[in-house]
Amino acid sequence: MYGTFMHENREVPLLARRVDHRAGRPGNAEGGTPGMNESGKSDDCVVPVKSANKGPVAAGTAESVEGRRSAKGNTAGKTPPGRSAGIGASSALDRVREVAVRDKDVRFTALLHHVDLARLWKAYAAIRREAAPGVDGVTWEEYGQDLRANLEDLHARVQQGRYRAKPSRRVYIPKADGRQRPLGIASLEDKIVQRAVVEVLNAVYEVDFRGFSYGFRPGRGPHDALDALAVGLTSRRVNWVLDADIRDFFTTLDHEWLGRFLRHRIGDERVLRLVGKWLTAGVVEDGTWAECDQGSPQGASVSPLLANVYLHYVLDLWVEWWRRQPGRGDVIIVRWADDFIVGFEQEQDARRFLDGLRGRFAEFGLELHPDKTRLIEFGRNADWKRRRRGVGKPETFDFLGFTHICARSRRGRFWVKRITIAKRMRAKLREIKVELKRRQHRPVPEQGVWLRSVVQGHLVYYAVPGNTDAVRAFCDQVTRHWFKALRRRSQKTRLTWARMTPLARRWLPPVRVRHPFPEARFAART
């Protein structure tokens, strides 16, 4: 039942077991499975050896290395009497969260009743109205014409086990590097049920997930991960950075291992069957159905949660164990879905970690992408060390849309400068250029409203301190593309730059920094 990893020819469980002499259950001292921290002893209380990932300011929730009682981990056993979530409790999820916080060993045997009619209604309202329909062709508005009857029927089918998942419709979207990313578009009812189930499961897993995991979690966005990374790189002794990416993670996710991981916490077989239905429903491409024996359709509402559960047991717990070993220098990690950055103080630690990570992933059917995974010298000392060796400036790495660069402030202090990834900005400008040609004969105010929304969205994400030049260059290029599109409307156009400049100022938002420095916002949040 336990997933394990190997260390120095010893098999170490993912979850440690506790000693409970009062209950008469065998623990480590009586021949049970050894804990993570020390072989043959109880792992009852976990005390961190390494500091938090985000430096001295991180006394809060952003990094999960704080001292706490360990997971008891006897997940193969039955749930203790009276500990099933939801029994005798209200329909809200507060009881689930309380039990999950109080007992890291409990398996929740009654969860499906939380997927009630009100939660399905809320899930339907959260779906975008313009979202593409699945294989059944049912749109958001069509389903809402008789919403109450449809949701009541859906709720009855889910609770009675008559609900059947439909296959996803396979589509492809272009990536910045020119490749195609496969997406699976679920049917509307599948989206509703998946959103409702994810809300219930989040009440359990948000308690377990580590602080350095940021991808697709409630209350956490990409800028939270970016802030954590910047603070970690500047406040900790980081000299080497591992920029890692998992090859085809969403399409190679192993269903058998995922089922084992889910059963560590979920004992409600009805919920597990729902997840199994979504994973095995298959995909439809060009009218042909294809079976899916591994992976989770990227784009489905349940896929991000399943990915986080899988990597929680495969990567996060292993990283937490690895960096607590004696003799390690400072180690930081920030993960967003299948992309993660790990910082090291010592080069030998970085290389040992990379070798161990490859072996760890191989046990669970995963593989690091050979082209996107690299170890680089990066940090406050990288510049003068590389200059002394005559090998040029420190290398850069990309993460969440930004290229991270070793830089110095005006006062000479080290800081991580973040600029927009060049290929992403070029790809976005190409999209705007094509769309402007399609809209060039629309009224100018209509074009202006659309362009303002596009530029505003770009500024909201990319206008961070140190990236003003790249953001201004983006806005200038958008103005130039708009100018050319308007001049193509007529061969006798009288549009000049003297008239175009006020037009751009009228409709396009001004360029200014929209985010505080990472240290300030990170300290405020944690």
Short mmCIF file of C-alpha atoms in Angstrom, two decimals:
data_model
loop_
_atom_site.label_atom_id
_atom_site.label_comp_id
_atom_site.label_asym_id
_atom_site.label_seq_id
_atom_site.Cartn_x
_atom_site.Cartn_y
_atom_site.Cartn_z
CA MET A 1 0.00 0.00 0.00
CA TYR A 2 2.85 2.32 0.66
CA GLY A 3 4.77 3.92 -2.17
CA THR A 4 8.48 3.83 -1.34
CA PHE A 5 11.78 5.23 -2.43
CA MET A 6 15.25 3.81 -2.03
CA HIS A 7 18.06 5.47 -0.09
CA GLU A 8 21.37 3.75 0.60
CA ASN A 9 19.80 0.34 -0.10
CA ARG A 10 17.08 0.94 2.50
CA GLU A 11 13.41 1.04 1.62
CA VAL A 12 11.81 4.11 3.15
CA PRO A 13 8.03 4.60 3.17
CA LEU A 14 6.34 7.68 1.79
CA LEU A 15 4.33 8.05 4.98
CA ALA A 16 5.73 7.13 8.40
CA ARG A 17 3.79 5.14 10.97
CA ARG A 18 3.39 6.21 14.56
CA VAL A 19 3.69 4.38 17.83
CA ASP A 20 0.40 4.14 19.68
CA HIS A 21 0.91 2.06 22.81
CA ARG A 22 -2.51 2.94 24.16
CA ALA A 23 -4.26 1.50 21.13
CA GLY A 24 -1.93 -1.49 21.10
CA ARG A 25 -0.92 -0.90 17.45
CA PRO A 26 2.63 -1.85 16.45
CA GLY A 27 4.96 1.03 15.76
CA ASN A 28 8.54 1.47 14.66
CA ALA A 29 10.03 0.24 17.92
CA GLU A 30 8.15 -3.06 17.65
CA GLY A 31 9.14 -4.05 14.16
CA GLY A 32 6.96 -1.63 12.19
CA THR A 33 8.00 0.37 9.17
CA PRO A 34 10.83 2.82 9.96
CA GLY A 35 10.15 6.53 9.83
CA MET A 36 11.76 9.13 7.59
CA ASN A 37 13.93 10.84 10.14
CA GLU A 38 15.70 7.95 11.88
CA SER A 39 15.67 4.24 11.32
CA GLY A 40 14.04 2.16 14.06
CA LYS A 41 12.64 5.08 16.08
CA SER A 42 9.30 6.77 16.31
CA ASP A 43 8.68 9.62 13.90
CA ASP A 44 6.10 11.18 16.18
CA CYS A 45 7.23 14.78 16.05
CA VAL A 46 8.95 16.33 13.04
CA VAL A 47 11.38 19.16 13.75
CA PRO A 48 12.85 20.96 10.74
CA VAL A 49 16.62 20.78 10.20
CA LYS A 50 16.66 23.20 7.29
CA SER A 51 15.26 26.71 7.43
CA ALA A 52 12.13 27.57 5.52
CA ASN A 53 12.38 27.83 1.77
CA LYS A 54 11.81 31.54 1.71
CA GLY A 55 14.24 32.91 4.22
CA PRO A 56 13.88 34.52 7.62
CA VAL A 57 10.78 36.44 6.59
CA ALA A 58 8.90 33.21 5.90
CA ALA A 59 7.39 32.49 9.23
CA GLY A 60 4.03 31.73 7.67
CA THR A 61 2.39 29.31 5.34
CA ALA A 62 4.29 29.80 2.12
CA GLU A 63 6.92 27.17 2.94
CA SER A 64 6.05 23.96 4.67
CA VAL A 65 9.16 23.04 6.65
CA GLU A 66 7.72 24.18 9.95
CA GLY A 67 7.69 21.87 12.92
CA ARG A 68 4.52 19.78 13.20
CA ARG A 69 3.30 16.39 14.16
CA SER A 70 4.13 13.89 11.46
CA ALA A 71 1.74 12.05 9.22
CA LYS A 72 0.80 8.85 10.95
CA GLY A 73 0.45 7.15 7.67
CA ASN A 74 -1.29 3.89 8.52
CA THR A 75 -3.49 4.52 5.53
CA ALA A 76 -3.98 0.88 4.69
CA GLY A 77 -5.95 0.34 7.89
CA LYS A 78 -9.55 1.14 8.58
CA THR A 79 -10.62 4.60 9.59
CA PRO A 80 -10.83 4.88 13.39
CA PRO A 81 -14.44 4.82 14.67
CA GLY A 82 -16.09 8.18 14.79
CA ARG A 83 -13.49 9.84 12.56
CA SER A 84 -15.28 9.64 9.21
CA ALA A 85 -15.71 13.12 7.82
CA GLY A 86 -19.23 14.35 7.50
CA ILE A 87 -20.96 11.98 9.92
CA GLY A 88 -23.18 14.04 12.15
CA ALA A 89 -21.79 17.22 10.63
CA SER A 90 -23.33 19.99 8.58
CA SER A 91 -23.28 20.01 4.79
CA ALA A 92 -20.36 22.47 4.80
CA LEU A 93 -16.78 21.31 4.45
CA ASP A 94 -15.60 22.79 7.74
CA ARG A 95 -15.82 19.42 9.44
CA VAL A 96 -13.68 17.82 6.72
CA ARG A 97 -11.00 20.49 7.07
CA GLU A 98 -10.99 20.19 10.87
CA VAL A 99 -10.53 16.43 10.77
CA ALA A 100 -7.86 16.68 8.04
CA VAL A 101 -5.89 19.16 10.13
CA ARG A 102 -6.26 17.24 13.37
CA ASP A 103 -5.46 13.76 12.08
CA LYS A 104 -2.97 13.28 9.26
CA ASP A 105 -3.72 9.56 9.26
CA VAL A 106 -7.47 9.61 8.77
CA ARG A 107 -9.06 8.22 5.59
CA PHE A 108 -12.28 9.98 4.65
CA THR A 109 -14.95 7.37 4.01
CA ALA A 110 -17.94 9.65 3.44
CA LEU A 111 -17.33 12.52 1.03
CA LEU A 112 -19.74 12.15 -1.88
CA HIS A 113 -22.69 13.53 0.06
CA HIS A 114 -20.88 16.90 0.07
CA VAL A 115 -21.40 16.99 -3.71
CA ASP A 116 -24.91 18.29 -3.16
CA LEU A 117 -27.25 20.26 -5.38
CA ALA A 118 -26.00 23.63 -4.10
CA ARG A 119 -22.40 22.72 -4.87
CA LEU A 120 -23.33 21.57 -8.39
CA TRP A 121 -25.18 24.83 -8.91
CA LYS A 122 -22.12 26.78 -7.79
CA ALA A 123 -19.90 24.74 -10.10
CA TYR A 124 -22.16 25.48 -13.06
CA ALA A 125 -22.07 29.22 -12.32
CA ALA A 126 -18.24 29.13 -12.21
CA ILE A 127 -17.93 27.77 -15.76
CA ARG A 128 -17.23 30.36 -18.43
CA ARG A 129 -20.27 30.97 -20.62
CA GLU A 130 -18.16 31.04 -23.79
CA ALA A 131 -16.33 27.82 -22.94
CA ALA A 132 -16.10 25.33 -25.82
CA PRO A 133 -18.57 22.42 -25.63
CA GLY A 134 -17.47 18.81 -25.26
CA VAL A 135 -18.31 15.81 -27.42
CA ASP A 136 -22.04 16.14 -26.67
CA GLY A 137 -22.12 19.69 -28.06
CA VAL A 138 -24.10 21.05 -25.09
CA THR A 139 -23.25 24.68 -24.34
CA TRP A 140 -23.53 26.57 -21.08
CA GLU A 141 -26.64 28.48 -22.13
CA GLU A 142 -28.41 25.42 -23.53
CA TYR A 143 -27.91 23.53 -20.30
CA GLY A 144 -29.16 26.50 -18.31
CA GLN A 145 -32.50 26.72 -20.09
CA ASP A 146 -33.87 24.10 -17.70
CA LEU A 147 -31.14 24.35 -15.12
CA ARG A 148 -32.93 23.14 -12.00
CA ALA A 149 -34.27 19.99 -13.62
CA ASN A 150 -30.90 19.26 -15.25
CA LEU A 151 -28.96 19.68 -12.02
CA GLU A 152 -31.44 17.64 -10.00
CA ASP A 153 -31.16 14.82 -12.51
CA LEU A 154 -27.36 15.09 -12.51
CA HIS A 155 -27.26 15.06 -8.71
CA ALA A 156 -29.45 11.95 -8.58
CA ARG A 157 -27.27 10.12 -11.09
CA VAL A 158 -24.08 11.01 -9.19
CA GLN A 159 -25.44 9.92 -5.81
CA GLN A 160 -27.00 6.70 -7.16
CA GLY A 161 -23.92 5.70 -9.18
CA ARG A 162 -25.69 6.08 -12.55
CA TYR A 163 -23.49 8.95 -13.70
CA ARG A 164 -21.32 8.11 -16.72
CA ALA A 165 -18.38 10.23 -17.79
CA LYS A 166 -18.16 11.17 -21.45
CA PRO A 167 -14.88 11.10 -23.42
CA SER A 168 -13.01 14.38 -23.82
CA ARG A 169 -12.80 16.16 -27.13
CA ARG A 170 -9.16 16.45 -28.18
CA VAL A 171 -7.99 19.81 -29.54
CA TYR A 172 -4.53 21.30 -29.98
CA ILE A 173 -3.30 24.78 -29.17
CA PRO A 174 0.03 26.22 -30.34
CA LYS A 175 2.85 26.60 -27.84
CA ALA A 176 5.43 29.36 -27.80
CA ASP A 177 8.12 26.99 -29.13
CA GLY A 178 6.03 26.09 -32.19
CA ARG A 179 4.79 22.72 -30.92
CA GLN A 180 1.17 21.76 -30.29
CA ARG A 181 -0.23 21.22 -26.80
CA PRO A 182 -3.06 18.62 -26.60
CA LEU A 183 -6.08 19.66 -24.55
CA GLY A 184 -9.07 17.58 -23.54
CA ILE A 185 -12.38 19.46 -23.51
CA ALA A 186 -14.83 17.72 -21.19
CA SER A 187 -18.59 17.77 -21.59
CA LEU A 188 -20.50 20.36 -19.58
CA GLU A 189 -21.86 17.87 -17.04
CA ASP A 190 -18.39 16.43 -16.53
CA LYS A 191 -17.06 19.93 -15.89
CA ILE A 192 -19.79 20.55 -13.31
CA VAL A 193 -19.22 17.32 -11.40
CA GLN A 194 -15.44 17.66 -11.59
CA ARG A 195 -15.51 21.17 -10.16
CA ALA A 196 -17.78 20.07 -7.32
CA VAL A 197 -15.64 17.05 -6.47
CA VAL A 198 -12.43 19.11 -6.63
CA GLU A 199 -13.89 21.58 -4.13
CA VAL A 200 -14.58 18.72 -1.73
CA LEU A 201 -11.17 17.08 -2.20
CA ASN A 202 -9.39 20.41 -1.75
CA ALA A 203 -10.71 20.48 1.81
CA VAL A 204 -8.64 17.36 2.43
CA TYR A 205 -5.52 17.91 0.35
CA GLU A 206 -4.93 21.59 1.02
CA VAL A 207 -3.97 20.51 4.52
CA ASP A 208 -1.40 18.03 3.18
CA PHE A 209 0.15 19.92 0.27
CA ARG A 210 3.52 21.52 0.98
CA GLY A 211 4.06 25.25 1.03
CA PHE A 212 6.40 25.27 -1.97
CA SER A 213 3.65 23.84 -4.20
CA TYR A 214 1.77 26.70 -5.87
CA GLY A 215 0.21 25.45 -9.10
CA PHE A 216 -3.59 25.52 -9.39
CA ARG A 217 -4.29 25.77 -5.68
CA PRO A 218 -6.99 27.94 -4.07
CA GLY A 219 -5.69 31.34 -3.05
CA ARG A 220 -2.34 30.86 -4.79
CA GLY A 221 -1.38 32.41 -8.09
CA PRO A 222 1.71 32.48 -10.29
CA HIS A 223 2.95 35.72 -8.76
CA ASP A 224 2.94 34.11 -5.33
CA ALA A 225 5.29 31.45 -6.71
CA LEU A 226 7.42 34.09 -8.43
CA ASP A 227 7.69 36.11 -5.21
CA ALA A 228 8.66 33.01 -3.24
CA LEU A 229 11.34 32.12 -5.77
CA ALA A 230 12.80 35.64 -5.84
CA VAL A 231 12.90 35.84 -2.04
CA GLY A 232 14.48 32.41 -1.78
CA LEU A 233 17.19 33.22 -4.33
CA THR A 234 18.10 36.50 -2.65
CA SER A 235 17.74 35.63 1.05
CA ARG A 236 19.26 32.13 1.06
CA ARG A 237 22.75 30.98 0.14
CA VAL A 238 21.92 29.82 -3.38
CA ASN A 239 24.76 29.33 -5.86
CA TRP A 240 23.28 26.72 -8.21
CA VAL A 241 19.81 26.42 -9.74
CA LEU A 242 18.16 23.34 -11.20
CA ASP A 243 15.59 24.36 -13.81
CA ALA A 244 13.51 21.18 -14.14
CA ASP A 245 10.60 20.12 -16.31
CA ILE A 246 8.83 16.76 -16.45
CA ARG A 247 8.47 15.30 -19.93
CA ASP A 248 4.81 14.95 -21.00
CA PHE A 249 3.67 14.75 -17.40
CA PHE A 250 -0.08 15.01 -17.97
CA THR A 251 0.00 12.29 -20.65
CA THR A 252 2.27 9.85 -18.78
CA LEU A 253 0.70 10.01 -15.32
CA ASP A 254 0.34 6.42 -14.07
CA HIS A 255 -3.25 5.53 -13.12
CA GLU A 256 -2.29 2.70 -10.79
CA TRP A 257 0.09 4.82 -8.73
CA LEU A 258 -2.43 7.67 -8.67
CA GLY A 259 -5.06 5.33 -7.25
CA ARG A 260 -2.67 4.24 -4.51
CA PHE A 261 -1.85 7.83 -3.63
CA LEU A 262 -5.52 8.83 -3.47
CA ARG A 263 -6.28 5.94 -1.13
CA HIS A 264 -3.84 7.33 1.42
CA ARG A 265 -6.53 9.88 2.31
CA ILE A 266 -9.71 8.98 0.43
CA GLY A 267 -11.65 5.94 1.60
CA ASP A 268 -14.92 6.79 -0.15
CA GLU A 269 -15.01 4.29 -3.01
CA ARG A 270 -17.72 6.28 -4.77
CA VAL A 271 -15.41 9.26 -5.14
CA LEU A 272 -12.57 7.02 -6.30
CA ARG A 273 -14.86 5.47 -8.91
CA LEU A 274 -15.76 8.93 -10.19
CA VAL A 275 -12.08 9.76 -10.64
CA GLY A 276 -11.55 6.44 -12.39
CA LYS A 277 -14.40 7.18 -14.78
CA TRP A 278 -12.85 10.48 -15.81
CA LEU A 279 -9.42 8.97 -16.30
CA THR A 280 -10.61 6.05 -18.42
CA ALA A 281 -13.34 7.81 -20.43
CA GLY A 282 -10.92 8.25 -23.34
CA VAL A 283 -10.67 11.01 -25.92
CA VAL A 284 -12.37 11.71 -29.25
CA GLU A 285 -10.23 13.13 -32.04
CA ASP A 286 -11.54 13.59 -35.61
CA GLY A 287 -14.57 11.51 -34.71
CA THR A 288 -12.51 8.56 -33.49
CA TRP A 289 -12.52 7.38 -29.88
CA ALA A 290 -9.20 6.38 -28.32
CA GLU A 291 -8.64 4.68 -24.97
CA CYS A 292 -6.49 6.37 -22.30
CA ASP A 293 -4.66 3.90 -20.10
CA GLN A 294 -2.42 6.60 -18.62
CA GLY A 295 -2.39 10.35 -18.16
CA SER A 296 -5.10 12.87 -17.34
CA PRO A 297 -6.59 15.17 -20.02
CA GLN A 298 -4.94 18.55 -19.72
CA GLY A 299 -7.69 21.13 -19.51
CA ALA A 300 -10.08 19.07 -17.37
CA SER A 301 -11.08 20.65 -14.06
CA VAL A 302 -9.90 17.63 -12.06
CA SER A 303 -6.49 17.29 -13.76
CA PRO A 304 -4.63 20.00 -11.77
CA LEU A 305 -5.67 18.46 -8.44
CA LEU A 306 -4.71 14.95 -9.57
CA ALA A 307 -1.36 16.27 -10.79
CA ASN A 308 -0.70 17.92 -7.43
CA VAL A 309 -1.64 14.75 -5.56
CA TYR A 310 0.68 12.67 -7.74
CA LEU A 311 3.63 15.04 -7.39
CA HIS A 312 2.97 15.53 -3.68
CA TYR A 313 3.85 11.90 -3.05
CA VAL A 314 6.42 11.45 -5.81
CA LEU A 315 8.32 14.75 -5.55
CA ASP A 316 7.34 17.00 -2.65
CA LEU A 317 7.66 14.50 0.19
CA TRP A 318 10.90 13.17 -1.29
CA VAL A 319 12.39 16.69 -1.57
CA GLU A 320 11.38 17.47 1.98
CA TRP A 321 13.06 14.28 3.19
CA TRP A 322 16.16 14.79 1.03
CA ARG A 323 17.01 18.28 2.21
CA ARG A 324 16.69 17.31 5.87
CA GLN A 325 19.59 14.89 5.59
CA PRO A 326 22.75 15.91 7.50
CA GLY A 327 25.52 17.59 5.57
CA ARG A 328 23.25 19.41 3.14
CA GLY A 329 23.62 23.10 2.47
CA ASP A 330 20.74 25.47 1.89
CA VAL A 331 18.10 24.06 -0.48
CA ILE A 332 15.03 25.90 -1.77
CA ILE A 333 12.30 24.72 -4.11
CA VAL A 334 9.28 26.29 -5.79
CA ARG A 335 6.94 24.12 -7.85
CA TRP A 336 4.19 25.12 -10.26
CA ALA A 337 2.46 21.97 -11.54
CA ASP A 338 5.14 19.99 -13.45
CA ASP A 339 7.62 22.89 -13.61
CA PHE A 340 9.86 23.45 -10.60
CA ILE A 341 12.99 25.35 -9.65
CA VAL A 342 15.41 24.05 -7.02
CA GLY A 343 18.22 26.19 -5.59
CA PHE A 344 21.35 24.79 -3.91
CA GLU A 345 24.20 26.20 -1.91
CA GLN A 346 26.66 23.48 -2.95
CA GLU A 347 27.27 22.10 -6.42
CA GLN A 348 27.77 18.54 -5.16
CA ASP A 349 24.36 18.67 -3.48
CA ALA A 350 22.81 19.81 -6.74
CA ARG A 351 24.34 16.97 -8.73
CA ARG A 352 23.44 14.36 -6.11
CA PHE A 353 19.90 15.68 -6.05
CA LEU A 354 19.59 15.52 -9.84
CA ASP A 355 20.86 11.93 -9.94
CA GLY A 356 18.52 10.89 -7.15
CA LEU A 357 15.59 12.69 -8.75
CA ARG A 358 16.03 10.81 -12.03
CA GLY A 359 15.94 7.51 -10.17
CA ARG A 360 12.97 8.62 -8.09
CA PHE A 361 10.95 9.59 -11.17
CA ALA A 362 11.82 6.36 -12.96
CA GLU A 363 10.14 4.38 -10.16
CA PHE A 364 6.85 6.17 -10.84
CA GLY A 365 6.88 6.27 -14.63
CA LEU A 366 8.11 9.87 -14.97
CA GLU A 367 11.11 11.35 -16.75
CA LEU A 368 12.85 14.72 -16.68
CA HIS A 369 12.79 16.52 -20.00
CA PRO A 370 16.38 16.34 -21.31
CA ASP A 371 16.20 19.67 -23.18
CA LYS A 372 14.31 21.68 -20.56
CA THR A 373 16.13 20.39 -17.46
CA ARG A 374 19.53 21.94 -16.74
CA LEU A 375 21.77 22.85 -13.83
CA ILE A 376 23.21 26.38 -13.98
CA GLU A 377 25.38 28.57 -11.78
CA PHE A 378 23.13 31.30 -10.43
CA GLY A 379 23.03 33.54 -7.38
CA ARG A 380 24.74 36.43 -5.63
CA ASN A 381 28.23 34.95 -6.16
CA ALA A 382 27.77 33.63 -9.70
CA ASP A 383 28.82 36.85 -11.45
CA TRP A 384 32.27 37.32 -9.88
CA LYS A 385 33.02 33.58 -9.83
CA ARG A 386 32.32 33.19 -13.53
CA ARG A 387 34.16 36.40 -14.35
CA ARG A 388 37.19 35.10 -12.46
CA ARG A 389 37.10 31.91 -14.51
CA GLY A 390 36.57 33.87 -17.72
CA VAL A 391 33.34 32.10 -18.72
CA GLY A 392 31.06 35.11 -19.14
CA LYS A 393 27.89 36.24 -17.40
CA PRO A 394 25.72 33.88 -15.35
CA GLU A 395 23.17 31.90 -17.30
CA THR A 396 19.47 32.70 -17.05
CA PHE A 397 16.41 30.50 -16.63
CA ASP A 398 12.72 30.85 -17.50
CA PHE A 399 9.86 30.28 -15.08
CA LEU A 400 6.18 31.25 -15.33
CA GLY A 401 6.61 33.60 -18.27
CA PHE A 402 9.69 35.46 -16.99
CA THR A 403 13.40 35.16 -17.71
CA HIS A 404 15.28 35.38 -14.40
CA ILE A 405 18.62 37.23 -14.48
CA CYS A 406 21.37 37.84 -11.93
CA ALA A 407 21.49 41.63 -11.53
CA ARG A 408 22.62 44.40 -9.21
CA SER A 409 20.56 47.27 -7.87
CA ARG A 410 21.69 50.87 -8.01
CA ARG A 411 23.18 50.43 -4.55
CA GLY A 412 25.11 47.37 -5.69
CA ARG A 413 22.95 44.79 -3.95
CA PHE A 414 22.16 41.48 -5.63
CA TRP A 415 18.63 41.03 -6.90
CA VAL A 416 16.83 38.77 -9.36
CA LYS A 417 15.70 40.76 -12.36
CA ARG A 418 12.71 39.36 -14.21
CA ILE A 419 11.88 40.23 -17.80
CA THR A 420 9.26 38.90 -20.19
CA ILE A 421 10.36 35.78 -22.07
CA ALA A 422 11.19 37.09 -25.53
CA LYS A 423 9.65 34.24 -27.53
CA ARG A 424 6.38 34.55 -25.61
CA MET A 425 6.18 38.26 -26.28
CA ARG A 426 6.86 37.71 -29.99
CA ALA A 427 4.19 35.00 -30.15
CA LYS A 428 1.65 37.29 -28.48
CA LEU A 429 2.45 40.14 -30.84
CA ARG A 430 1.94 37.81 -33.82
CA GLU A 431 -1.49 36.86 -32.49
CA ILE A 432 -2.43 40.53 -32.06
CA LYS A 433 -1.24 41.36 -35.56
CA VAL A 434 -3.38 38.62 -37.11
CA GLU A 435 -6.44 39.61 -35.08
CA LEU A 436 -6.02 43.29 -35.98
CA LYS A 437 -6.08 42.42 -39.65
CA ARG A 438 -9.33 40.57 -39.10
CA ARG A 439 -10.81 43.54 -37.21
CA GLN A 440 -9.32 46.34 -39.29
CA HIS A 441 -12.68 47.40 -40.78
CA ARG A 442 -14.49 47.46 -37.44
CA PRO A 443 -15.15 50.89 -35.86
CA VAL A 444 -12.10 52.39 -34.19
CA PRO A 445 -13.76 52.54 -30.72
CA GLU A 446 -14.55 48.82 -30.98
CA GLN A 447 -10.93 48.04 -31.87
CA GLY A 448 -9.76 50.29 -29.06
CA VAL A 449 -11.87 48.52 -26.44
CA TRP A 450 -10.53 45.13 -27.54
CA LEU A 451 -6.90 46.28 -27.62
CA ARG A 452 -7.23 47.92 -24.22
CA SER A 453 -8.38 44.64 -22.70
CA VAL A 454 -5.47 42.76 -24.31
CA VAL A 455 -2.82 45.26 -23.21
CA GLN A 456 -4.36 45.59 -19.76
CA GLY A 457 -4.15 41.84 -19.27
CA HIS A 458 -0.50 41.88 -20.34
CA LEU A 459 0.32 44.70 -17.93
CA VAL A 460 -1.48 43.05 -15.02
CA TYR A 461 0.78 40.02 -15.32
CA TYR A 462 4.10 41.31 -16.67
CA ALA A 463 4.42 44.83 -15.23
CA VAL A 464 6.71 43.83 -12.36
CA PRO A 465 9.64 45.88 -11.03
CA GLY A 466 12.56 45.69 -13.45
CA ASN A 467 10.45 44.76 -16.48
CA THR A 468 9.28 48.22 -17.50
CA ASP A 469 11.39 48.34 -20.67
CA ALA A 470 10.00 45.04 -21.98
CA VAL A 471 6.42 46.05 -21.18
CA ARG A 472 6.86 49.43 -22.87
CA ALA A 473 8.34 47.72 -25.93
CA PHE A 474 5.29 45.45 -26.07
CA CYS A 475 2.90 48.40 -25.94
CA ASP A 476 4.88 50.26 -28.61
CA GLN A 477 4.70 47.26 -30.93
CA VAL A 478 0.94 46.94 -30.35
CA THR A 479 0.54 50.61 -31.27
CA ARG A 480 2.62 50.08 -34.42
CA HIS A 481 0.55 47.07 -35.50
CA TRP A 482 -2.66 49.02 -34.89
CA PHE A 483 -1.32 51.96 -36.90
CA LYS A 484 -0.53 49.73 -39.89
CA ALA A 485 -3.90 47.98 -39.66
CA LEU A 486 -5.77 51.30 -39.69
CA ARG A 487 -3.77 52.58 -42.65
CA ARG A 488 -4.73 49.50 -44.67
CA ARG A 489 -8.40 50.41 -44.39
CA SER A 490 -8.11 52.81 -47.35
CA GLN A 491 -5.58 53.72 -49.99
CA LYS A 492 -6.37 57.39 -49.36
CA THR A 493 -5.80 57.28 -45.66
CA ARG A 494 -4.66 60.44 -43.93
CA LEU A 495 -3.67 58.71 -40.72
CA THR A 496 -0.27 59.90 -39.55
CA TRP A 497 1.68 59.32 -36.37
CA ALA A 498 0.65 62.79 -35.23
CA ARG A 499 -2.97 61.59 -35.24
CA MET A 500 -2.18 58.06 -34.10
CA THR A 501 -0.42 59.05 -30.88
CA PRO A 502 -3.51 60.68 -29.28
CA LEU A 503 -5.57 57.70 -30.44
CA ALA A 504 -3.25 55.26 -28.69
CA ARG A 505 -3.23 57.38 -25.54
CA ARG A 506 -7.03 57.46 -25.60
CA TRP A 507 -7.50 53.69 -25.72
CA LEU A 508 -4.35 51.94 -24.47
CA PRO A 509 -3.57 51.91 -20.73
CA PRO A 510 -0.41 53.67 -19.55
CA VAL A 511 2.75 51.70 -18.83
CA ARG A 512 3.50 51.58 -15.13
CA VAL A 513 4.60 49.00 -12.57
CA ARG A 514 1.59 47.07 -11.27
CA HIS A 515 3.32 44.88 -8.66
CA PRO A 516 5.38 45.61 -5.53
CA PHE A 517 8.81 44.16 -5.00
CA PRO A 518 8.70 40.43 -4.14
CA GLU A 519 10.12 40.92 -0.64
CA ALA A 520 7.41 43.40 0.33
CA ARG A 521 4.47 41.36 -0.91
CA PHE A 522 5.87 38.07 0.34
CA ALA A 523 6.39 39.50 3.83
CA ALA A 524 2.86 40.92 3.81
CA ARG A 525 1.32 37.56 2.85
CA THR A 526 3.33 35.40 5.22
#
